[in-house]
Amino acid sequence: RAIQYTCMLLSYLIEHKADKEKLVMKLKQLESSMSSGRKMFRLGNMVHALVAARRTTQLPDVVPRFCLTASNLTRALYFICDAVLWLKSVGLQPDVDKPKWRNWATKCYYFSLLMNLARDWYEISWRLEQAVQEKKTKRNSFWETHNQELNCEKCDDLHGFFLRLFQILKRHPPLLLDLVKNLCDLSGPLDALGIYKTNAGVIGFCGILSSLVGILTLASPHLKLQQ
């Protein structure tokens, strides 16, 4: 995934240079090959998404339970659409309407990301409310030393909100990384669905950043936001 988006970004950056046509073509071919390879590797992911959806239905808190279950179910639908597109690309199902299935896949992926972001916002809101309550009830020296921003009485509401948000994300790296990854992943479907048009450079950069976050959470599981 990281290689695919790196190729996308590099080809976008050099595509207008007169002497780089062959390199751009090679990069785009490599990007296409990585994309096809990833589709094949994802053939079993729909089962994983369904198992994850079954697990998240057992969560005690209703909001994460709804958001994560909906996210996993729509992600499973995305993988089904993705598998159909893979069958089309390898010639096993030549009659598949590629634009229609790609549009369905993009919509499923988009909704799944929205549900993940809703869960992230719920976590942030809960921690913001907790921070406000602690600010009202605790005035000891430890709190004042480590949370000066939260104790700033002269800050306006918006400024204070962003200060508290910064402090919360700083203290909870898994939540920050999950939020960054979901926001970065959102650039692709927003562009594909015409909601917010960007370009291959932006999508490539966001894809690289999202991939690096994914690699980091795989290498250090404690940085992955737990369900």
C-alpha atoms as a printed R data frame, in Angstrom:
    type eleno elety resid chain resno       x       y       z
1   ATOM     1    CA   ARG     A     1   0.000   0.000   0.000
2   ATOM     2    CA   ALA     A     2   2.802   2.397   0.882
3   ATOM     3    CA   ILE     A     3   4.571   1.562  -2.397
4   ATOM     4    CA   GLN     A     4   1.385   2.087  -4.394
5   ATOM     5    CA   TYR     A     5   0.741   5.563  -2.982
6   ATOM     6    CA   THR     A     6   4.410   6.508  -3.222
7   ATOM     7    CA   CYS     A     7   4.287   5.712  -6.941
8   ATOM     8    CA   MET     A     8   1.120   7.801  -7.268
9   ATOM     9    CA   LEU     A     9   2.713  10.788  -5.543
10  ATOM    10    CA   LEU     A    10   5.996  10.568  -7.476
11  ATOM    11    CA   SER     A    11   4.265  10.231 -10.850
12  ATOM    12    CA   TYR     A    12   2.131  13.283 -10.028
13  ATOM    13    CA   LEU     A    13   5.179  15.351  -9.047
14  ATOM    14    CA   ILE     A    14   7.216  14.591 -12.187
15  ATOM    15    CA   GLU     A    15   4.540  14.028 -14.841
16  ATOM    16    CA   HIS     A    16   4.962  17.517 -16.332
17  ATOM    17    CA   LYS     A    17   8.724  17.229 -16.774
18  ATOM    18    CA   ALA     A    18   9.635  16.750 -20.429
19  ATOM    19    CA   ASP     A    19  12.325  14.113 -19.964
20  ATOM    20    CA   LYS     A    20  10.442  11.935 -17.416
21  ATOM    21    CA   GLU     A    21   7.749  10.340 -19.604
22  ATOM    22    CA   LYS     A    22   9.203   6.829 -19.387
23  ATOM    23    CA   LEU     A    23   9.707   7.078 -15.635
24  ATOM    24    CA   VAL     A    24   6.149   8.321 -15.145
25  ATOM    25    CA   MET     A    25   4.827   5.418 -17.210
26  ATOM    26    CA   LYS     A    26   6.843   2.916 -15.177
27  ATOM    27    CA   LEU     A    27   5.618   4.429 -11.925
28  ATOM    28    CA   LYS     A    28   2.006   4.244 -13.070
29  ATOM    29    CA   GLN     A    29   2.469   0.646 -14.170
30  ATOM    30    CA   LEU     A    30   3.974  -0.227 -10.794
31  ATOM    31    CA   GLU     A    31   1.112   1.570  -9.043
32  ATOM    32    CA   SER     A    32  -1.409  -0.426 -11.093
33  ATOM    33    CA   SER     A    33   0.404  -3.677 -10.306
34  ATOM    34    CA   MET     A    34   0.431  -2.879  -6.581
35  ATOM    35    CA   SER     A    35  -3.284  -2.071  -6.704
36  ATOM    36    CA   SER     A    36  -4.104  -5.374  -8.442
37  ATOM    37    CA   GLY     A    37  -1.906  -7.294  -6.024
38  ATOM    38    CA   ARG     A    38  -3.603  -5.700  -3.025
39  ATOM    39    CA   LYS     A    39  -7.018  -6.682  -4.388
40  ATOM    40    CA   MET     A    40  -5.886 -10.294  -4.537
41  ATOM    41    CA   PHE     A    41  -4.422 -10.165  -1.018
42  ATOM    42    CA   ARG     A    42  -7.710  -8.740   0.290
43  ATOM    43    CA   LEU     A    43  -9.875 -11.635  -0.932
44  ATOM    44    CA   GLY     A    44 -10.126 -13.080   2.578
45  ATOM    45    CA   ASN     A    45 -10.604  -9.762   4.332
46  ATOM    46    CA   MET     A    46 -14.383  -9.862   4.004
47  ATOM    47    CA   VAL     A    47 -14.399 -12.844   6.392
48  ATOM    48    CA   HIS     A    48 -12.169 -10.933   8.804
49  ATOM    49    CA   ALA     A    49 -14.519  -7.915   8.627
50  ATOM    50    CA   LEU     A    50 -17.563 -10.090   9.381
51  ATOM    51    CA   VAL     A    51 -15.793 -11.714  12.335
52  ATOM    52    CA   ALA     A    52 -14.851  -8.237  13.594
53  ATOM    53    CA   ALA     A    53 -18.475  -7.092  13.203
54  ATOM    54    CA   ARG     A    54 -19.660 -10.048  15.271
55  ATOM    55    CA   ARG     A    55 -17.109  -9.187  17.955
56  ATOM    56    CA   THR     A    56 -18.036  -5.500  18.101
57  ATOM    57    CA   THR     A    57 -21.711  -6.340  18.662
58  ATOM    58    CA   GLN     A    58 -20.624  -7.449  22.135
59  ATOM    59    CA   LEU     A    59 -19.221  -4.056  23.137
60  ATOM    60    CA   PRO     A    60 -20.928  -2.659  26.253
61  ATOM    61    CA   ASP     A    61 -21.069   0.976  25.110
62  ATOM    62    CA   VAL     A    62 -23.844   1.549  22.579
63  ATOM    63    CA   VAL     A    63 -22.125   4.247  20.460
64  ATOM    64    CA   PRO     A    64 -18.857   2.363  19.765
65  ATOM    65    CA   ARG     A    65 -20.917  -0.806  19.316
66  ATOM    66    CA   PHE     A    66 -23.057   0.798  16.612
67  ATOM    67    CA   CYS     A    67 -20.228   2.678  14.878
68  ATOM    68    CA   LEU     A    68 -17.749  -0.201  14.771
69  ATOM    69    CA   THR     A    69 -20.331  -2.818  13.799
70  ATOM    70    CA   ALA     A    70 -21.638  -0.618  10.977
71  ATOM    71    CA   SER     A    71 -18.059   0.124   9.914
72  ATOM    72    CA   ASN     A    72 -17.105  -3.557   9.790
73  ATOM    73    CA   LEU     A    73 -20.260  -4.575   7.921
74  ATOM    74    CA   THR     A    74 -19.857  -1.901   5.255
75  ATOM    75    CA   ARG     A    75 -16.178  -2.754   5.060
76  ATOM    76    CA   ALA     A    76 -17.154  -6.361   4.326
77  ATOM    77    CA   LEU     A    77 -19.412  -5.097   1.530
78  ATOM    78    CA   TYR     A    78 -16.488  -3.045   0.231
79  ATOM    79    CA   PHE     A    79 -14.299  -6.151   0.122
80  ATOM    80    CA   ILE     A    80 -17.013  -8.033  -1.777
81  ATOM    81    CA   CYS     A    81 -17.155  -5.263  -4.382
82  ATOM    82    CA   ASP     A    82 -13.374  -5.204  -4.464
83  ATOM    83    CA   ALA     A    83 -13.294  -8.960  -5.130
84  ATOM    84    CA   VAL     A    84 -15.726  -8.536  -8.037
85  ATOM    85    CA   LEU     A    85 -13.482  -5.829  -9.492
86  ATOM    86    CA   TRP     A    86 -10.503  -8.161  -9.126
87  ATOM    87    CA   LEU     A    87 -12.364 -10.885 -11.039
88  ATOM    88    CA   LYS     A    88 -12.994  -8.322 -13.768
89  ATOM    89    CA   SER     A    89  -9.335  -7.238 -13.873
90  ATOM    90    CA   VAL     A    90  -8.025 -10.824 -14.281
91  ATOM    91    CA   GLY     A    91 -10.611 -11.667 -16.950
92  ATOM    92    CA   LEU     A    92 -12.656 -14.195 -14.959
93  ATOM    93    CA   GLN     A    93 -15.788 -12.017 -15.095
94  ATOM    94    CA   PRO     A    94 -15.445  -9.839 -18.219
95  ATOM    95    CA   ASP     A    95 -19.120  -8.756 -18.199
96  ATOM    96    CA   VAL     A    96 -18.879  -6.959 -14.849
97  ATOM    97    CA   ASP     A    97 -19.947  -3.311 -14.961
98  ATOM    98    CA   LYS     A    98 -16.691  -1.893 -13.602
99  ATOM    99    CA   PRO     A    99 -17.804   1.753 -13.020
100 ATOM   100    CA   LYS     A   100 -20.916   0.614 -11.142
101 ATOM   101    CA   TRP     A   101 -19.062  -1.819  -8.883
102 ATOM   102    CA   ARG     A   102 -16.253   0.673  -8.291
103 ATOM   103    CA   ASN     A   103 -18.817   3.292  -7.273
104 ATOM   104    CA   TRP     A   104 -20.453   0.847  -4.844
105 ATOM   105    CA   ALA     A   105 -17.067  -0.097  -3.414
106 ATOM   106    CA   THR     A   106 -16.153   3.552  -2.919
107 ATOM   107    CA   LYS     A   107 -19.457   4.337  -1.198
108 ATOM   108    CA   CYS     A   108 -19.068   1.376   1.175
109 ATOM   109    CA   TYR     A   109 -15.502   2.397   2.000
110 ATOM   110    CA   TYR     A   110 -16.584   6.009   2.506
111 ATOM   111    CA   PHE     A   111 -19.384   5.038   4.914
112 ATOM   112    CA   SER     A   112 -17.026   2.734   6.808
113 ATOM   113    CA   LEU     A   113 -14.576   5.603   7.289
114 ATOM   114    CA   LEU     A   114 -17.365   7.924   8.445
115 ATOM   115    CA   MET     A   115 -18.360   5.377  11.085
116 ATOM   116    CA   ASN     A   116 -14.739   5.108  12.229
117 ATOM   117    CA   LEU     A   117 -14.502   8.883  12.469
118 ATOM   118    CA   ALA     A   118 -17.776   8.989  14.411
119 ATOM   119    CA   ARG     A   119 -16.283   6.521  16.880
120 ATOM   120    CA   ASP     A   120 -13.119   8.664  17.123
121 ATOM   121    CA   TRP     A   121 -15.182  11.769  17.780
122 ATOM   122    CA   TYR     A   122 -17.176   9.944  20.452
123 ATOM   123    CA   GLU     A   123 -13.922   8.986  22.191
124 ATOM   124    CA   ILE     A   124 -12.663  12.563  21.945
125 ATOM   125    CA   SER     A   125 -15.960  14.013  23.203
126 ATOM   126    CA   TRP     A   126 -16.011  11.626  26.151
127 ATOM   127    CA   ARG     A   127 -12.458  12.564  27.106
128 ATOM   128    CA   LEU     A   128 -13.189  16.278  26.631
129 ATOM   129    CA   GLU     A   129 -16.155  16.011  28.977
130 ATOM   130    CA   GLN     A   130 -14.043  14.073  31.448
131 ATOM   131    CA   ALA     A   131 -11.337  16.759  31.295
132 ATOM   132    CA   VAL     A   132 -13.893  19.510  31.950
133 ATOM   133    CA   GLN     A   133 -15.279  17.636  34.942
134 ATOM   134    CA   GLU     A   134 -11.794  17.066  36.332
135 ATOM   135    CA   LYS     A   135 -11.012  20.729  35.842
136 ATOM   136    CA   LYS     A   136 -14.020  21.654  37.953
137 ATOM   137    CA   THR     A   137 -13.318  19.194  40.748
138 ATOM   138    CA   LYS     A   138  -9.517  19.056  40.950
139 ATOM   139    CA   ARG     A   139  -7.382  22.102  41.706
140 ATOM   140    CA   ASN     A   140  -4.279  20.459  43.152
141 ATOM   141    CA   SER     A   141  -0.711  21.364  42.237
142 ATOM   142    CA   PHE     A   142  -0.136  18.342  40.024
143 ATOM   143    CA   TRP     A   143  -3.053  19.330  37.791
144 ATOM   144    CA   GLU     A   144  -1.872  22.923  37.568
145 ATOM   145    CA   THR     A   145   1.670  21.887  36.712
146 ATOM   146    CA   HIS     A   146   0.855  19.440  33.922
147 ATOM   147    CA   ASN     A   147  -2.308  20.971  32.511
148 ATOM   148    CA   GLN     A   148  -1.796  24.725  32.494
149 ATOM   149    CA   GLU     A   149  -3.762  25.084  29.296
150 ATOM   150    CA   LEU     A   150  -6.802  23.452  30.847
151 ATOM   151    CA   ASN     A   151  -6.668  25.856  33.795
152 ATOM   152    CA   CYS     A   152  -6.458  29.024  31.701
153 ATOM   153    CA   GLU     A   153  -9.514  30.967  32.824
154 ATOM   154    CA   LYS     A   154  -8.917  33.818  30.375
155 ATOM   155    CA   CYS     A   155  -9.047  31.636  27.260
156 ATOM   156    CA   ASP     A   156 -12.147  32.019  25.114
157 ATOM   157    CA   ASP     A   157 -14.320  28.976  24.444
158 ATOM   158    CA   LEU     A   158 -12.854  28.118  21.036
159 ATOM   159    CA   HIS     A   159  -9.274  28.586  22.187
160 ATOM   160    CA   GLY     A   160  -9.893  26.536  25.304
161 ATOM   161    CA   PHE     A   161 -11.545  23.799  23.258
162 ATOM   162    CA   PHE     A   162  -8.533  23.426  20.978
163 ATOM   163    CA   LEU     A   163  -6.157  23.486  23.939
164 ATOM   164    CA   ARG     A   164  -8.092  20.678  25.608
165 ATOM   165    CA   LEU     A   165  -8.278  18.766  22.319
166 ATOM   166    CA   PHE     A   166  -4.513  19.089  21.874
167 ATOM   167    CA   GLN     A   167  -3.889  17.844  25.404
168 ATOM   168    CA   ILE     A   168  -6.208  14.860  24.982
169 ATOM   169    CA   LEU     A   169  -4.700  13.753  21.668
170 ATOM   170    CA   LYS     A   170  -1.219  14.242  23.108
171 ATOM   171    CA   ARG     A   171  -2.026  11.958  26.049
172 ATOM   172    CA   HIS     A   172  -3.713   9.287  23.908
173 ATOM   173    CA   PRO     A   173  -1.461   8.467  20.910
174 ATOM   174    CA   PRO     A   174  -3.651   5.531  19.716
175 ATOM   175    CA   LEU     A   175  -6.630   7.880  19.383
176 ATOM   176    CA   LEU     A   176  -4.516  10.468  17.554
177 ATOM   177    CA   LEU     A   177  -3.089   7.898  15.127
178 ATOM   178    CA   ASP     A   178  -6.511   6.402  14.409
179 ATOM   179    CA   LEU     A   179  -7.938   9.861  13.739
180 ATOM   180    CA   VAL     A   180  -5.046  10.773  11.412
181 ATOM   181    CA   LYS     A   181  -5.349   7.489   9.514
182 ATOM   182    CA   ASN     A   182  -9.099   7.788   9.002
183 ATOM   183    CA   LEU     A   183  -8.854  11.425   7.888
184 ATOM   184    CA   CYS     A   184  -6.081  10.572   5.432
185 ATOM   185    CA   ASP     A   185  -8.014   7.604   4.041
186 ATOM   186    CA   LEU     A   186 -11.009   9.871   3.502
187 ATOM   187    CA   SER     A   187  -9.252  11.832   0.724
188 ATOM   188    CA   GLY     A   188  -9.630   9.015  -1.828
189 ATOM   189    CA   PRO     A   189 -13.403   8.400  -1.615
190 ATOM   190    CA   LEU     A   190 -14.120  12.127  -1.295
191 ATOM   191    CA   ASP     A   191 -12.375  12.679  -4.621
192 ATOM   192    CA   ALA     A   192 -13.812   9.577  -6.314
193 ATOM   193    CA   LEU     A   193 -17.390  10.451  -5.310
194 ATOM   194    CA   GLY     A   194 -16.975  14.090  -6.356
195 ATOM   195    CA   ILE     A   195 -17.678  15.396  -2.858
196 ATOM   196    CA   TYR     A   196 -14.344  17.192  -2.596
197 ATOM   197    CA   LYS     A   197 -12.095  17.010  -5.646
198 ATOM   198    CA   THR     A   198  -8.347  17.014  -5.068
199 ATOM   199    CA   ASN     A   199  -5.601  15.464  -7.172
200 ATOM   200    CA   ALA     A   200  -3.335  12.426  -7.308
201 ATOM   201    CA   GLY     A   201  -0.648  14.263  -5.339
202 ATOM   202    CA   VAL     A   202  -2.888  14.884  -2.339
203 ATOM   203    CA   ILE     A   203  -4.328  11.363  -2.460
204 ATOM   204    CA   GLY     A   204  -0.842   9.886  -2.789
205 ATOM   205    CA   PHE     A   205   0.537  11.895   0.145
206 ATOM   206    CA   CYS     A   206  -2.453  11.023   2.358
207 ATOM   207    CA   GLY     A   207  -2.153   7.378   1.338
208 ATOM   208    CA   ILE     A   208   1.538   7.283   2.270
209 ATOM   209    CA   LEU     A   209   0.846   8.906   5.647
210 ATOM   210    CA   SER     A   210  -2.026   6.516   6.344
211 ATOM   211    CA   SER     A   211   0.137   3.534   5.354
212 ATOM   212    CA   LEU     A   212   2.959   4.650   7.635
213 ATOM   213    CA   VAL     A   213   0.499   4.941  10.531
214 ATOM   214    CA   GLY     A   214  -0.736   1.433   9.738
215 ATOM   215    CA   ILE     A   215   2.825   0.091   9.687
216 ATOM   216    CA   LEU     A   216   3.538   1.829  13.001
217 ATOM   217    CA   THR     A   217   0.489   0.313  14.697
218 ATOM   218    CA   LEU     A   218   1.422  -3.131  13.380
219 ATOM   219    CA   ALA     A   219   4.982  -2.766  14.668
220 ATOM   220    CA   SER     A   220   3.775  -1.384  18.018
221 ATOM   221    CA   PRO     A   221   0.363  -2.900  18.825
222 ATOM   222    CA   HIS     A   222  -0.025  -0.721  21.935
223 ATOM   223    CA   LEU     A   223  -0.418   2.260  19.567
224 ATOM   224    CA   LYS     A   224  -3.486   0.733  17.924
225 ATOM   225    CA   LEU     A   225  -6.825   2.015  19.193
226 ATOM   226    CA   GLN     A   226  -8.534  -0.910  20.872
227 ATOM   227    CA   GLN     A   227 -12.113  -1.826  20.094
